[in-house]
GROMACS .gro file of C-alpha atoms in nm:
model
  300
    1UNK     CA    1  11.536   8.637   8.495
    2UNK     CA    2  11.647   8.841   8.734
    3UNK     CA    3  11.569   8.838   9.114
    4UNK     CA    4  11.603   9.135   9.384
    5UNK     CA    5  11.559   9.051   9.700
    6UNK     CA    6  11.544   9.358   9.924
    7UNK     CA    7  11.567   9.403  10.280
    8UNK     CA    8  11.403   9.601  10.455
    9UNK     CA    9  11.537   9.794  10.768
   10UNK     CA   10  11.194   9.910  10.923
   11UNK     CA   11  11.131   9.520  11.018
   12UNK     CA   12  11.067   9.419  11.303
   13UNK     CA   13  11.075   9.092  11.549
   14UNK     CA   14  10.979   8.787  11.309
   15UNK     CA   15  11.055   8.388  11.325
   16UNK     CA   16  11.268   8.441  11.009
   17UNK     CA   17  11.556   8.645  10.982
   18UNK     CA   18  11.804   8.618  10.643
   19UNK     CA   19  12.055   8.890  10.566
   20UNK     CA   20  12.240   8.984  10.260
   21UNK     CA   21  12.524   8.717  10.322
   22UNK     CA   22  12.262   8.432  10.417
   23UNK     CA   23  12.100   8.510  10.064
   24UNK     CA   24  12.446   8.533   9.863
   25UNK     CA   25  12.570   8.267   9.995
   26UNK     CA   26  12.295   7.998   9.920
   27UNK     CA   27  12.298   8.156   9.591
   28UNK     CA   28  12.658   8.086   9.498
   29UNK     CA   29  12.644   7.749   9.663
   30UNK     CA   30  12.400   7.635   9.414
   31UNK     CA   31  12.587   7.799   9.119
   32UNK     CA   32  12.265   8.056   9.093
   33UNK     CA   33  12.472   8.356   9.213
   34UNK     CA   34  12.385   8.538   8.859
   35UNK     CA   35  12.038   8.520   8.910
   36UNK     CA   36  12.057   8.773   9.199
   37UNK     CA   37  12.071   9.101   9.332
   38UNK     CA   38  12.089   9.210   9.730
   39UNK     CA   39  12.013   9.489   9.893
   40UNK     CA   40  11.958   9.635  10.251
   41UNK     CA   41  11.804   9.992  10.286
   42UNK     CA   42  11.990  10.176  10.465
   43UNK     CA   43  11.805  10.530  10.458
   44UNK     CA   44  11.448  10.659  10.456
   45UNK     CA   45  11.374  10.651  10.063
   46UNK     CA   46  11.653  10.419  10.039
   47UNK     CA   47  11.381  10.141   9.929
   48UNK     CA   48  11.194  10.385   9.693
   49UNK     CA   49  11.493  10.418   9.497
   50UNK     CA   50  11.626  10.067   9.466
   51UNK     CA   51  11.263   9.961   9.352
   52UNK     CA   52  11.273  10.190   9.066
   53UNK     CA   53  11.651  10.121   8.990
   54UNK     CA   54  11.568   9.761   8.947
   55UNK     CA   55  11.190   9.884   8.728
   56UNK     CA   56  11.452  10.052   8.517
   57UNK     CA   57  11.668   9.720   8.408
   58UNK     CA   58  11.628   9.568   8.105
   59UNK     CA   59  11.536   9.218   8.170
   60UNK     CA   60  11.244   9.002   8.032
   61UNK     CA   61  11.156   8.876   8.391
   62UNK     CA   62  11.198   9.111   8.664
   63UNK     CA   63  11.177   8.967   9.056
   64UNK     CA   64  11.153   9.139   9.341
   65UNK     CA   65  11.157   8.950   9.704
   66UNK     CA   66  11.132   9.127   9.986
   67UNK     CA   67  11.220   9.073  10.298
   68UNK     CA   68  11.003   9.287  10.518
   69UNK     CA   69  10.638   9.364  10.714
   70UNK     CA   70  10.330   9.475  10.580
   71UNK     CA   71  10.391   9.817  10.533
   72UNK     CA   72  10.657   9.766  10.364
   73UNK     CA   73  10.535   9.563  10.153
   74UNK     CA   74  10.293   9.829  10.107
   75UNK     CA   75  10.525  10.051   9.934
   76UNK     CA   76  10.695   9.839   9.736
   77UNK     CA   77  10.327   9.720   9.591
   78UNK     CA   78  10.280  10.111   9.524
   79UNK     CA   79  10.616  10.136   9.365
   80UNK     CA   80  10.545   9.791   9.116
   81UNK     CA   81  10.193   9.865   9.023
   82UNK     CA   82  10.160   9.920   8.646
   83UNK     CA   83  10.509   9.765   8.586
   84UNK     CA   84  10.606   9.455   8.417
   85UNK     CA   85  10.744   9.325   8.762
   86UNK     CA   86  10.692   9.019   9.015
   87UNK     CA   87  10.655   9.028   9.425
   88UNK     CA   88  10.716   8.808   9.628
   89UNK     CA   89  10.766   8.853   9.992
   90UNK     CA   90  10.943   8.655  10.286
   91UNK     CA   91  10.763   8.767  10.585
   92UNK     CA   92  11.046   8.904  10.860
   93UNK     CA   93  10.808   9.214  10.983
   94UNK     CA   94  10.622   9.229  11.358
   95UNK     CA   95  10.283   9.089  11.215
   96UNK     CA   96  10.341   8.949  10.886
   97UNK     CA   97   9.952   8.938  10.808
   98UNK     CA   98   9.934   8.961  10.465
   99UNK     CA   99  10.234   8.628  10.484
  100UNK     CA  100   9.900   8.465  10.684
  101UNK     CA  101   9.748   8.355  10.295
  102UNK     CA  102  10.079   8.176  10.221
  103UNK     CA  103  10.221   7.860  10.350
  104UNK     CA  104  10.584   7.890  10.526
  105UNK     CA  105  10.649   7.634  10.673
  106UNK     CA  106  10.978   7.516  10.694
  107UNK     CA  107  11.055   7.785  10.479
  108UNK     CA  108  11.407   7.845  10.338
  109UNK     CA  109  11.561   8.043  10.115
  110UNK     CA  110  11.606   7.797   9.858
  111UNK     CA  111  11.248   7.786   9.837
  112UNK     CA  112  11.299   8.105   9.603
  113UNK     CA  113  11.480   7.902   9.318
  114UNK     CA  114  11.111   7.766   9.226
  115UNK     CA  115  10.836   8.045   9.156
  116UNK     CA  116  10.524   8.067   9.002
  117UNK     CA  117  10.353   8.373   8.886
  118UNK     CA  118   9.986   8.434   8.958
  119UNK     CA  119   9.826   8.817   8.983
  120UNK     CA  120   9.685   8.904   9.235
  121UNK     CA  121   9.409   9.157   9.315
  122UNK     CA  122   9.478   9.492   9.475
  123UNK     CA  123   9.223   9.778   9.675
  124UNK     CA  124   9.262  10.117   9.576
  125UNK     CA  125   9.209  10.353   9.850
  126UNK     CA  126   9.149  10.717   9.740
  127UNK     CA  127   9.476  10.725   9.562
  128UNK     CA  128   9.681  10.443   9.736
  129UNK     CA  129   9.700  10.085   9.647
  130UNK     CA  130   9.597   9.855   9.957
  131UNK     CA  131   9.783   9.508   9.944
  132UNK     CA  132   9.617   9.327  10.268
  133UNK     CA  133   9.354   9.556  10.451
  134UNK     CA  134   9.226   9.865  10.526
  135UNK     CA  135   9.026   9.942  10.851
  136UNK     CA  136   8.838  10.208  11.072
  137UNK     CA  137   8.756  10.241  11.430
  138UNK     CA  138   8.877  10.017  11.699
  139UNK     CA  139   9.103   9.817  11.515
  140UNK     CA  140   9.326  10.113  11.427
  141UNK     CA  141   9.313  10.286  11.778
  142UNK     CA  142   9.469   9.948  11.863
  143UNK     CA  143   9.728   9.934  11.587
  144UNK     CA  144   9.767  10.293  11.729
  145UNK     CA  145   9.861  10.215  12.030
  146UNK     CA  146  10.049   9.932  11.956
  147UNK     CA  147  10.285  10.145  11.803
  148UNK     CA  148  10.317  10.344  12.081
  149UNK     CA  149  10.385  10.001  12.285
  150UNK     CA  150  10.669   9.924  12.061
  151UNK     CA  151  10.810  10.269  12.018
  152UNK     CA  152  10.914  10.247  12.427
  153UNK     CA  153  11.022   9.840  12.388
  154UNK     CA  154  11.065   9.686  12.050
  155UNK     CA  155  11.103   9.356  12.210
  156UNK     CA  156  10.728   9.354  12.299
  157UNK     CA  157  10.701   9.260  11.875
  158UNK     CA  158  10.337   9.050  11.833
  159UNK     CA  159  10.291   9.132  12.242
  160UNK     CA  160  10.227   9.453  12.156
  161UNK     CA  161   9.878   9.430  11.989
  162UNK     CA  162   9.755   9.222  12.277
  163UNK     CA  163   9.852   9.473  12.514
  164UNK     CA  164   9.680   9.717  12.307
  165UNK     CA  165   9.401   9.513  12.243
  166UNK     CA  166   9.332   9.459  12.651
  167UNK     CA  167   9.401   9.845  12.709
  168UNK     CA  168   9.168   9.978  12.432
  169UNK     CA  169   8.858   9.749  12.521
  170UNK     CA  170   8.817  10.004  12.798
  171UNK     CA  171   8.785  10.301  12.566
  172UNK     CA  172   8.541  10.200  12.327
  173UNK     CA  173   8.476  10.441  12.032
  174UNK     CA  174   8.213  10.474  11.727
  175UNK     CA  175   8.190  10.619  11.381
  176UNK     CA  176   7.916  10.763  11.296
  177UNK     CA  177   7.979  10.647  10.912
  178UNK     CA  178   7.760  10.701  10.580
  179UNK     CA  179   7.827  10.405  10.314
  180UNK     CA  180   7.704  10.337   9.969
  181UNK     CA  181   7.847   9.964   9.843
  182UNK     CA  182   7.815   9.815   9.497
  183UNK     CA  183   7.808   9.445   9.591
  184UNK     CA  184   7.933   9.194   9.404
  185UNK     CA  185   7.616   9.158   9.195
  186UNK     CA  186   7.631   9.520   9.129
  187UNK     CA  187   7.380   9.601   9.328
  188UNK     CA  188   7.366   9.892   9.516
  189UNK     CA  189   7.332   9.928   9.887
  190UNK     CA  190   7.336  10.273  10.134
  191UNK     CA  191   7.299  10.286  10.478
  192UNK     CA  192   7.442  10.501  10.789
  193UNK     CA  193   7.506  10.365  11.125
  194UNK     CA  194   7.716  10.392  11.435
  195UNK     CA  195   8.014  10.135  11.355
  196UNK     CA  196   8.299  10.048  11.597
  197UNK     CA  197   8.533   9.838  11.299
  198UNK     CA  198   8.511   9.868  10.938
  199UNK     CA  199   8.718   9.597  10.772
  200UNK     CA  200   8.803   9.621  10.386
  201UNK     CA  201   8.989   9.322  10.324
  202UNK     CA  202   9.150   9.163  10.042
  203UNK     CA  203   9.373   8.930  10.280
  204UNK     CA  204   9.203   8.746  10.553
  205UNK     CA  205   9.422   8.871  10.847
  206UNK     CA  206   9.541   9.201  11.001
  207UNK     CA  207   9.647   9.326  11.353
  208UNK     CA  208   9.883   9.082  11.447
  209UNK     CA  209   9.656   8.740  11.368
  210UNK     CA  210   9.344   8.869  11.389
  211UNK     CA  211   9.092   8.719  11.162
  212UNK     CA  212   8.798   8.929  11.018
  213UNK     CA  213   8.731   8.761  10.670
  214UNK     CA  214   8.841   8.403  10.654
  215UNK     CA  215   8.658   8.379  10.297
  216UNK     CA  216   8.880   8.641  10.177
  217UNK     CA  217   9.077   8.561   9.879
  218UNK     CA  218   9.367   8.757   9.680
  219UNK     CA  219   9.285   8.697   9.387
  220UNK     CA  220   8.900   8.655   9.321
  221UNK     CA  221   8.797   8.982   9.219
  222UNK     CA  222   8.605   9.085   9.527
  223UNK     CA  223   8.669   9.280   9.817
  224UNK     CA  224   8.442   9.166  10.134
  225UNK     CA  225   8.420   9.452  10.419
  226UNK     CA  226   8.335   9.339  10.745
  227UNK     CA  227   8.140   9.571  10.957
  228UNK     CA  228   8.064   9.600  11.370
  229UNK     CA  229   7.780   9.787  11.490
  230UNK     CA  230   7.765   9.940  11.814
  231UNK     CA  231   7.689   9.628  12.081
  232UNK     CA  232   7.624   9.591  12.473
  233UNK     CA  233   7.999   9.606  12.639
  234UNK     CA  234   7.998   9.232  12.816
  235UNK     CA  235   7.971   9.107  12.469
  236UNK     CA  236   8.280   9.257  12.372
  237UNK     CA  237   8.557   8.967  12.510
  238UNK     CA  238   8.348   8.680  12.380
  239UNK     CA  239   8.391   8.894  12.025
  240UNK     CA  240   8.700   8.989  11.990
  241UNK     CA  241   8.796   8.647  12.068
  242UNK     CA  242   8.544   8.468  11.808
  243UNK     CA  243   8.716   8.764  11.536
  244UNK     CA  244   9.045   8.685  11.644
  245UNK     CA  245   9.055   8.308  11.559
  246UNK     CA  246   8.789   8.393  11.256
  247UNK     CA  247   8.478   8.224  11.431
  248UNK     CA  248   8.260   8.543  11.444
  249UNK     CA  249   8.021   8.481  11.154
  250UNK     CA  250   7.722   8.369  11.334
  251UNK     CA  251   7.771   8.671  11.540
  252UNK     CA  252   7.429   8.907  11.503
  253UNK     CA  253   7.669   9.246  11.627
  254UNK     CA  254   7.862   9.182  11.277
  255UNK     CA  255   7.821   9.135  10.937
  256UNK     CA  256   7.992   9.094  10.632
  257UNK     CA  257   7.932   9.184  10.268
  258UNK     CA  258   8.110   9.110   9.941
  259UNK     CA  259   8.201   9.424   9.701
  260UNK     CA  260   8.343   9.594   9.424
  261UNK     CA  261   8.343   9.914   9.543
  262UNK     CA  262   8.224  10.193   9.752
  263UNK     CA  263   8.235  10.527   9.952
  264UNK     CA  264   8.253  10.595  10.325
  265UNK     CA  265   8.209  10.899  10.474
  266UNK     CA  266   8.170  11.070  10.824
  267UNK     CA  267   8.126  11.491  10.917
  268UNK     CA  268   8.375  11.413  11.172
  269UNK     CA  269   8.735  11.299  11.118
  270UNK     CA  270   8.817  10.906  11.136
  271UNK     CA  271   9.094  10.725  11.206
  272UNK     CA  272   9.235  10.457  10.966
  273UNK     CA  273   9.485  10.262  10.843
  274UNK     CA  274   9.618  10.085  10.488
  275UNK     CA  275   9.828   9.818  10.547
  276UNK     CA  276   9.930   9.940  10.913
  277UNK     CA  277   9.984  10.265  10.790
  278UNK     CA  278   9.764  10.530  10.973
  279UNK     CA  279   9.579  10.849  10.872
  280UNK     CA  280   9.294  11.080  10.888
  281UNK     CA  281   9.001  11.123  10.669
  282UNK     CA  282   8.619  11.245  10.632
  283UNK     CA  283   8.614  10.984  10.339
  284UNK     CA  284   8.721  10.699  10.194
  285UNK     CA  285   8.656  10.574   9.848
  286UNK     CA  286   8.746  10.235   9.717
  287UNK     CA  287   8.725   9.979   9.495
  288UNK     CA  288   8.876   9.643   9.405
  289UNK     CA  289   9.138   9.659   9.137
  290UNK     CA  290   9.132   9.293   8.979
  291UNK     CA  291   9.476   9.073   8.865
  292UNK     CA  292   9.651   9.457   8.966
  293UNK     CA  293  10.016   9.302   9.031
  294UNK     CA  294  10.160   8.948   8.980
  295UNK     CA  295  10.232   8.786   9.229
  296UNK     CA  296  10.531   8.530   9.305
  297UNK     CA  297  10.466   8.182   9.453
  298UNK     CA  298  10.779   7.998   9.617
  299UNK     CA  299  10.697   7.622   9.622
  300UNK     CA  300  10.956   7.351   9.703
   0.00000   0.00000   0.00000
């Protein structure tokens, strides 16, 4: 076995923080040293190119840990997919959302020495791989803004969103969307509508805690997209708090489905995000790509 953990350089302000001598050192204290490989990206496509260095080794168990956020995890998902390889991650990015389905507490780095390896399910997105969650509407004029937050003060980290969150609630938004879902029965369902978030969720959480599909699981197979029609404007605070701590199911403004797959479209431009990563599209197509990667568990 052999075990990389990288490090990426695009993190940002997290309740863990390990670097490369933290790692070795804990290593080599426990004789393990061999079992190891650490890197920091230093450059751009720095992390694109140590993933598929370490693909390229010939070992019968390949690792990879990385130290990161969701988007980079994100990439490094992209790179492993369709490779004999194992993820794990140790959460050190601004949100960590995706780390929300794991238990860290207490976490250490000797955790790592134990691992189990599961698969878990991926979403592909047009011709991406989503890891966590891809979204539409509000939630990504927030995340956009966020950025923008943390672009002028990096020390704002998970302040950021809410900032975002209590500056965007004044400029409310809808997509005009077109969808046609094949639900988990197969069943087929179409329908257009005026929708202010679009959730397509694999994880339960995105945007810095926020909870839009508590049910969710990694590794069952489904996807379940949670969608927000257009509602009266004094409902919005009660909402946003209800979807924040996952208590918005009884909500009749929202409503969520389970799928396998499915197309949404718009004749105007919409702005989205995989994984915190924003673009633009007229359409999306997805569809749940079971047991896509495996998966590695630390337990203690």
């Amino acid at each position: 076995m052999k075990k990389l953990f990288l490090i990426s350089s695009n993190a940002g302000a997290t309740e863990f923080y390990f670097n490369k001598n933290d790692i070795e050192k804990v290593y080599k204290n426990h004789g393990k040293e061999d079992e190891i490989i650490v890197y920091e990206t230093k450059y751009k496509t720095h992390l694109e190119k140590i993933v598929n260095d370490f693909i390229k080794l010939d070992y019968k168990d390949k690792i990879i840990i990385l130290l990161g956020g969701d988007g980079s995890l994100n990439e490094v998902a992209n790179l492993c997919y369709g490779h004999d390889i194992a993820l794990g991650l140790i959460p050190t990015g601004t949100g960590n959302d995706f780390a929300k389905n794991f238990d860290y507490k207490n976490f250490k780095i000797e955790d790592t020495f134990n691992i189990n390896i599961k698969p878990i399910d991926l979403i592909k997105i047009n011709d991406k791989y989503c890891v966590n969650i891809t979204s539409l509407g509000f939630d990504t004029e927030v995340l956009l803004r966020a950025y923008q937050y943390l672009e002028k003060d990096k020390t704002l980290g998970k302040r950021a969103y809410i900032k975002a969150v209590r500056e965007q609630v004044f400029h409310l938004t809808y997509n005009n969307l077109s969808m046609d879902l094949v639900l988990a029965d197969d069943s087929k369902i179409s329908f257009k509508d005026e929708f202010l978030i679009s959730a397509i969720c694999n994880g339960s959480y995105y945007g810095s805690g926020f909870n839009p599909a508590p049910a969710a699981k990694i590794d069952d197979g489904i996807i379940n997209i949670v969608l927000a029609k257009k509602f009266p404007k004094l409902a919005l605070p009660s909402l946003i708090l209800k979807y924040k701590k996952g208590k918005h199911q009884s909500s009749k403004y929202l409503s969520e489905l389970k799928v396998k797959s499915g197309t949404i479209k718009s004749d105007k431009e919409f702005l989205a995000n995989i994984d915190g990563e924003i673009f633009k599209d007229k359409k999306i197509n997805f569809e749940v790509v079971p047991k896509a990667i495996n998966w590695a568990y630390f337990y203690k």
